[in-house]
mmCIF file of C-alpha atoms in Angstrom:
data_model
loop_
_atom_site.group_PDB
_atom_site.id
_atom_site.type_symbol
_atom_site.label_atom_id
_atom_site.label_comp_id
_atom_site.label_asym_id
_atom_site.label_seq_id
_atom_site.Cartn_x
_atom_site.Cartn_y
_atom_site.Cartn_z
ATOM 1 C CA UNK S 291 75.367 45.021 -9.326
ATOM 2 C CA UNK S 292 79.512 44.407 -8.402
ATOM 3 C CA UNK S 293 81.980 46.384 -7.650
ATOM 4 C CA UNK S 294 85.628 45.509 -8.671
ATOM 5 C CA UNK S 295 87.542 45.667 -5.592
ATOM 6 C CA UNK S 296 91.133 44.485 -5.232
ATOM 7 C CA UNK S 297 90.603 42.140 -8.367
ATOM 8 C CA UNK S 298 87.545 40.573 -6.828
ATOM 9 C CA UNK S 299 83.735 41.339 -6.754
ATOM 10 C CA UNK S 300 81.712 42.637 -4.379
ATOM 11 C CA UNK S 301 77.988 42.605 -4.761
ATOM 12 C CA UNK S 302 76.209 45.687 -3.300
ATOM 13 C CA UNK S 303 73.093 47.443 -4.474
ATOM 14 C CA UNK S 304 71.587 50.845 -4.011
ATOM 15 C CA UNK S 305 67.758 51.551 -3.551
ATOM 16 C CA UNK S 306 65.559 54.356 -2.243
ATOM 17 C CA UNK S 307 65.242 58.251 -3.090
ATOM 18 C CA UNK S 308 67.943 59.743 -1.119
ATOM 19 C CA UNK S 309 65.664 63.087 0.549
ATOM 20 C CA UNK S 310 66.589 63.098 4.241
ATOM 21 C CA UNK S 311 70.363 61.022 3.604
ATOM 22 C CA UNK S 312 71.760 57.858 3.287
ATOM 23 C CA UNK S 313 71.820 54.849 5.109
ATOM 24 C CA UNK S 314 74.525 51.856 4.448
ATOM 25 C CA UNK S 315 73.335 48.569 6.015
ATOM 26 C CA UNK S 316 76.171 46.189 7.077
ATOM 27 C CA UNK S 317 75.018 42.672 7.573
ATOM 28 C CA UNK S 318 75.982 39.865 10.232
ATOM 29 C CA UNK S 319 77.683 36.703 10.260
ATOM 30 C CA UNK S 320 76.274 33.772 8.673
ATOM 31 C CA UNK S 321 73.943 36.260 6.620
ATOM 32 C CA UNK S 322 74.121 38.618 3.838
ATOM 33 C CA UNK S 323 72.662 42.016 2.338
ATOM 34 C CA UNK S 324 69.398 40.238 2.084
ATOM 35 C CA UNK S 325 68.125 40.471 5.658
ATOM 36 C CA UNK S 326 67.568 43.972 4.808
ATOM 37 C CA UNK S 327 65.291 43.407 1.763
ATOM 38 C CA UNK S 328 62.420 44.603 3.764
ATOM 39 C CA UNK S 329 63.725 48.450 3.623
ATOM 40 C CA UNK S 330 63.187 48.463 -0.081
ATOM 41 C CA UNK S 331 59.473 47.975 0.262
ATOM 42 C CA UNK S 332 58.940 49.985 3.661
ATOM 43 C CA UNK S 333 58.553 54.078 3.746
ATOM 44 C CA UNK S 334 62.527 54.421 4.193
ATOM 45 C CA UNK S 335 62.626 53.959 0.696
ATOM 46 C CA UNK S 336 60.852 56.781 0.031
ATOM 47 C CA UNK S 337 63.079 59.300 2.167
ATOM 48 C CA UNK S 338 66.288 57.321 2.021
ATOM 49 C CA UNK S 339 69.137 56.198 -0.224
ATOM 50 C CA UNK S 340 69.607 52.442 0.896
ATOM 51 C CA UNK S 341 73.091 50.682 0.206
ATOM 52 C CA UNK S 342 73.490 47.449 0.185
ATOM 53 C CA UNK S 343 76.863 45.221 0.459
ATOM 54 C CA UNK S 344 78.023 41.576 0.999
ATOM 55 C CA UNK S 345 81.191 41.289 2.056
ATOM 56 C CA UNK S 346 83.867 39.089 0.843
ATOM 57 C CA UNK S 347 82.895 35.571 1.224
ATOM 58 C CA UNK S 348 79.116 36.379 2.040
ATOM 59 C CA UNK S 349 76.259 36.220 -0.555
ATOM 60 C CA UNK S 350 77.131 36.818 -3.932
ATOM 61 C CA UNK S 351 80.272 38.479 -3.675
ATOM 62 C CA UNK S 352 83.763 36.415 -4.500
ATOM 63 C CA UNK S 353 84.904 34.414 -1.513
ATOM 64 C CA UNK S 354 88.891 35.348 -2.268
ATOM 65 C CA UNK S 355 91.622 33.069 -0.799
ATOM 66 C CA UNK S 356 93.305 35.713 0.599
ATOM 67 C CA UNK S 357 92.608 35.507 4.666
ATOM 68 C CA UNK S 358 93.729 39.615 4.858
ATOM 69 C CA UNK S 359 90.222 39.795 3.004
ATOM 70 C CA UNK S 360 88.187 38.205 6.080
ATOM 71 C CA UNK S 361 88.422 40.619 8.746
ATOM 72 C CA UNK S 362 86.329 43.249 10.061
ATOM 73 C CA UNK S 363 88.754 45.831 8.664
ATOM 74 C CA UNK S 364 89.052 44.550 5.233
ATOM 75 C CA UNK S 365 84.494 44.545 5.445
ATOM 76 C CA UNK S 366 84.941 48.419 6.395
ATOM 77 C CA UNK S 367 87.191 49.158 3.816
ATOM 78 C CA UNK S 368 84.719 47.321 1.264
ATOM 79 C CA UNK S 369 82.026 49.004 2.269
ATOM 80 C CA UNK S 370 83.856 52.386 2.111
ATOM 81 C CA UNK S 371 84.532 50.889 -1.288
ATOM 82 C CA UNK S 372 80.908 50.334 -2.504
ATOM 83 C CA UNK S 373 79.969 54.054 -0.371
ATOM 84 C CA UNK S 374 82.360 55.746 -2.983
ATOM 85 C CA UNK S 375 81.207 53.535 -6.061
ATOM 86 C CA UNK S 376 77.775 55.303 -5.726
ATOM 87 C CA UNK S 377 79.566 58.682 -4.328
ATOM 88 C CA UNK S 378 77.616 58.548 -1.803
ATOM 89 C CA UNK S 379 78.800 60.194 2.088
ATOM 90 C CA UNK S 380 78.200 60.605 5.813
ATOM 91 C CA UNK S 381 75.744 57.243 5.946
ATOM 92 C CA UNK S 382 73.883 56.192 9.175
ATOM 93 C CA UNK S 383 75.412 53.117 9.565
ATOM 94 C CA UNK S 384 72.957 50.135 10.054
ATOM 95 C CA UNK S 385 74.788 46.922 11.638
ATOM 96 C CA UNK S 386 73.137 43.925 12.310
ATOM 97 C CA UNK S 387 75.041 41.184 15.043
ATOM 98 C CA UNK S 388 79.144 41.501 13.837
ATOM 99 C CA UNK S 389 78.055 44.229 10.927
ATOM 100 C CA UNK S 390 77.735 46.414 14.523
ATOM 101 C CA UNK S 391 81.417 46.007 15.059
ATOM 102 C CA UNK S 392 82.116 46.870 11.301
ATOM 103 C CA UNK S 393 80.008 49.908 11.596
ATOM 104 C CA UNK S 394 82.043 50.975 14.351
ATOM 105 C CA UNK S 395 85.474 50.397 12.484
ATOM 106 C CA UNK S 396 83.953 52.064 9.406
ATOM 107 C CA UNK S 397 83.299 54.887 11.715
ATOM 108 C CA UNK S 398 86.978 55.233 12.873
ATOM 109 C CA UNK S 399 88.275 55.677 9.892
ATOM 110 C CA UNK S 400 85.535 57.311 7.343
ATOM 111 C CA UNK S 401 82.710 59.981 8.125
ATOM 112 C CA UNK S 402 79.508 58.920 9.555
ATOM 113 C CA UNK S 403 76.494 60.572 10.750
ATOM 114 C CA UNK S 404 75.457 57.807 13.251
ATOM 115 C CA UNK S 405 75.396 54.358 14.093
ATOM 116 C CA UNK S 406 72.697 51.918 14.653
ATOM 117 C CA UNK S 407 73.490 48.591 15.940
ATOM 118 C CA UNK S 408 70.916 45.410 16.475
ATOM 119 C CA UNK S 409 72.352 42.751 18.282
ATOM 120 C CA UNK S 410 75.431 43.317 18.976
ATOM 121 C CA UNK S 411 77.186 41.168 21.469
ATOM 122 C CA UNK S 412 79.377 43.249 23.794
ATOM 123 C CA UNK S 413 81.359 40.651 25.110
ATOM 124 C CA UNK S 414 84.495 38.523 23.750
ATOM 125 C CA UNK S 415 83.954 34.921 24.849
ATOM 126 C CA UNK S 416 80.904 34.814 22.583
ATOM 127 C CA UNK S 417 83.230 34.153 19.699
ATOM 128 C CA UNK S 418 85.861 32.310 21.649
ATOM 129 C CA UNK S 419 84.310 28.642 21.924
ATOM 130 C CA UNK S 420 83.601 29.847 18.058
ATOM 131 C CA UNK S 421 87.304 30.493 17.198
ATOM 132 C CA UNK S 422 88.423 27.085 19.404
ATOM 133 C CA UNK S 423 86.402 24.937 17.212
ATOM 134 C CA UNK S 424 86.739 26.074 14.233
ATOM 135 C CA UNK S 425 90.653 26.327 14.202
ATOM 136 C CA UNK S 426 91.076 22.829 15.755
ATOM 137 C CA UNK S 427 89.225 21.925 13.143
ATOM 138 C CA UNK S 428 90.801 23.486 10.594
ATOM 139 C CA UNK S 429 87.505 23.873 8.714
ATOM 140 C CA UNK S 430 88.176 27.961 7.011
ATOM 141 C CA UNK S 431 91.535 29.856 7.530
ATOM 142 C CA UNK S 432 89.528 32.540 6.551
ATOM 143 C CA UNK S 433 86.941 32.086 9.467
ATOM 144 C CA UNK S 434 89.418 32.055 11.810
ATOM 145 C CA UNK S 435 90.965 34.734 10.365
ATOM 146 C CA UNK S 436 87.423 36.690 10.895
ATOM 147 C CA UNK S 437 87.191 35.048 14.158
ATOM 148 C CA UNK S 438 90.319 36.285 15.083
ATOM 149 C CA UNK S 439 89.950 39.571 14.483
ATOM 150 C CA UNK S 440 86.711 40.116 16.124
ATOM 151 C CA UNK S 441 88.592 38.463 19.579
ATOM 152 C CA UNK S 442 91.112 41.517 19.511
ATOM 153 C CA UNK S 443 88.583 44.402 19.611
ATOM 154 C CA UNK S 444 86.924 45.589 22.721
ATOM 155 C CA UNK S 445 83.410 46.383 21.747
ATOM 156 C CA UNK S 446 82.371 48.451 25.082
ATOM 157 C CA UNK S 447 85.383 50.404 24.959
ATOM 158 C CA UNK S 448 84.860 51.322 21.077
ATOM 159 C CA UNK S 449 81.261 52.642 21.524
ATOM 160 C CA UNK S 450 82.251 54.598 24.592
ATOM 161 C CA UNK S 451 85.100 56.481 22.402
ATOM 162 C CA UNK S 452 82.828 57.104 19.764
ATOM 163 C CA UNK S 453 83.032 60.308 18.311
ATOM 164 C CA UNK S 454 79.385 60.250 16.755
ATOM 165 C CA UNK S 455 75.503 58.835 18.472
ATOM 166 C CA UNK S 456 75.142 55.452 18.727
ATOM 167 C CA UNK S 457 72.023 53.746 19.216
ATOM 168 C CA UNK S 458 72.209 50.358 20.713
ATOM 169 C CA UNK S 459 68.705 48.249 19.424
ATOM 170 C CA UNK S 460 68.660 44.437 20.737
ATOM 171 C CA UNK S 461 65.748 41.956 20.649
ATOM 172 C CA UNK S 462 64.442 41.222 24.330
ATOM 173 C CA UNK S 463 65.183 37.377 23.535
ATOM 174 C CA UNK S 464 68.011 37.394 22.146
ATOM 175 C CA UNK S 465 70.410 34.239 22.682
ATOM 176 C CA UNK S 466 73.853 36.369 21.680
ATOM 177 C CA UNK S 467 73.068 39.106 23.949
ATOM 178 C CA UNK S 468 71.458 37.224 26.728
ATOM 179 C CA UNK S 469 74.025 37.970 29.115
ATOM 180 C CA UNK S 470 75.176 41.854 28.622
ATOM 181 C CA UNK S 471 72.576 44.016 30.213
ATOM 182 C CA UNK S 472 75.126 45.248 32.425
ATOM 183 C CA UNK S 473 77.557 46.295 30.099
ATOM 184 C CA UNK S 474 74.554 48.139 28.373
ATOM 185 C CA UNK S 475 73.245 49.542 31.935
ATOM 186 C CA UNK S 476 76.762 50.720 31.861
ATOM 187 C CA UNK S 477 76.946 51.944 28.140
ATOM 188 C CA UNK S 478 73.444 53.553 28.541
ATOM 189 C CA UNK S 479 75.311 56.044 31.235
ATOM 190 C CA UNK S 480 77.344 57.370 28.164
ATOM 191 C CA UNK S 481 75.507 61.089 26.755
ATOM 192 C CA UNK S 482 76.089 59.884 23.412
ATOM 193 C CA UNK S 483 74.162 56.219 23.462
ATOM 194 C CA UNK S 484 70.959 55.445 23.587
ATOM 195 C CA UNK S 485 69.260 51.942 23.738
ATOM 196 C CA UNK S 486 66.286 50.380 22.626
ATOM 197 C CA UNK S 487 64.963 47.273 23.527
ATOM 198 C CA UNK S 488 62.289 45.608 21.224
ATOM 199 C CA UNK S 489 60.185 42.110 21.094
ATOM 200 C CA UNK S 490 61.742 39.399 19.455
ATOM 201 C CA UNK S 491 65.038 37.872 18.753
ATOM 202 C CA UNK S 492 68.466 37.811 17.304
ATOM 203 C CA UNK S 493 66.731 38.200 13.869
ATOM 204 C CA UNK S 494 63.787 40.534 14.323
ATOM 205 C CA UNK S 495 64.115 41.681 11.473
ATOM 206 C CA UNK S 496 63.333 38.371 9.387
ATOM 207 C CA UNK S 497 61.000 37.005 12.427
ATOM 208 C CA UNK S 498 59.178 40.346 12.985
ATOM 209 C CA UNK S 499 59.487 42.081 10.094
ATOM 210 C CA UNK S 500 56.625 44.977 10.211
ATOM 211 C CA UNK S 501 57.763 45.740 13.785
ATOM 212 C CA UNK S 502 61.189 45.959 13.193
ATOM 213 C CA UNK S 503 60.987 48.310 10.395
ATOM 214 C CA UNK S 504 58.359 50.566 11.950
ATOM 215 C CA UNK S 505 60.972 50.668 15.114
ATOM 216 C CA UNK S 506 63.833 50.986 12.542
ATOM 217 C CA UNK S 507 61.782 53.925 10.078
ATOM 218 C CA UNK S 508 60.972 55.834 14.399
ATOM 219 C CA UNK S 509 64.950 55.617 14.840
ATOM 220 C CA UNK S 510 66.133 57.099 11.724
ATOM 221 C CA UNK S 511 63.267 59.684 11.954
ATOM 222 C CA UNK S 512 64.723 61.215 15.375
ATOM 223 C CA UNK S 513 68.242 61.680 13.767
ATOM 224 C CA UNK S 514 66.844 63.178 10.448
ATOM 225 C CA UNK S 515 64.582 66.045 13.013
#
């Protein structure tokens, strides 16, 4: 299904009975609205209304010139855009790797119920080397204008000044995160964040795919009771 947005496409689809809410999952880098596929087969389905999105440039959507389009704003206000196509409201956000950091801007500036992120690096320099190559390079104005704007926002400081829970869910091997566990000792101090640590990697939920959504279906449980 697409969405006109802005005189370009966005794919996004919608699955799932919505009986306890709904829950909009916003993918990573380098991935799409696909790494989720397993939700539409797994018992959230059957208590959940499951949106889907790929942002600008990512799976089938249109990849627009336009670098204003490639920023972790411009993916919150898309996915604000597909929430309202399906008038749908208040979503548990589900952000997996950067779609963390757009569930966090989505959350600043539309209503949310909660936040679930899954590898999530905390820390800037894990783009940096990133954002050096790519614009000496000059392989994608529009990655570095992604790049970019993921180098001005301080993750840490976000989640502590968020207004609604946040659960924090990271594989115990993986590479992106390898090196925060004390800002999440420190983020773990805050009343309204919780963390969860799990087997697996960076993409659980493609490399263990029964465990993650059993973990995944336990999470959304405690916020529905």
């Amino acid at each position: 299904m697409y969405l006109e947005h802005k005189g370009y496409k966005i794919h996004c689809e919608k699955a799932g009975v919505k009986k306890l809410g709904t829950v909009l999952f916003l993918h990573g880098w380098l991935s799409d609205s696909r790494f989720f596929n397993f939700a539409k087969k797994s018992q959230l389905a059957e208590s959940y209304e499951l949106i889907y999105i790929d942002y600008f440039g990512f799976g089938n959507s249109d990849n627009p010139a336009d670098e204003s389009f490639h920023t972790v704003e411009s993916f919150a206000e898309q996915a604000k855009a597909v929430m309202a196509f399906f008038a749908a409201e208040n979503p548990i956000l589900i952000g997996h790797s950067m779609g963390g950091i757009v569930a966090l801007e989505y959350s600043q500036k539309h209503s949310a119920k909660e936040i679930i992120m899954f590898g999530t690096p905390m820390r800037k320099n894990w783009m940096h080397n990133i954002y050096i190559f790519f614009a000496k390079h000059r392989l994608s104005r529009s990655i570095n204008a992604l790049i970019k704007s993921l180098l001005e926002r301080n993750i840490p400081e976000e989640i502590k000044n968020s207004k609604i829970p946040i659960k924090i869910f990271y594989g115990e091997k993986d590479y992106w995160i390898r090196h925060d566990s004390e800002i999440l000792k420190q983020l773990a101090k805050e009343r309204h964040v919780e963390l969860i640590k799990m087997a697996g990697g960076h993409n659980a939920m493609l490399s263990r795919r029964k465990m993650f959504g059993i973990a995944l279906e336990n999470l959304l449980l405690q916020i529905s009771t």
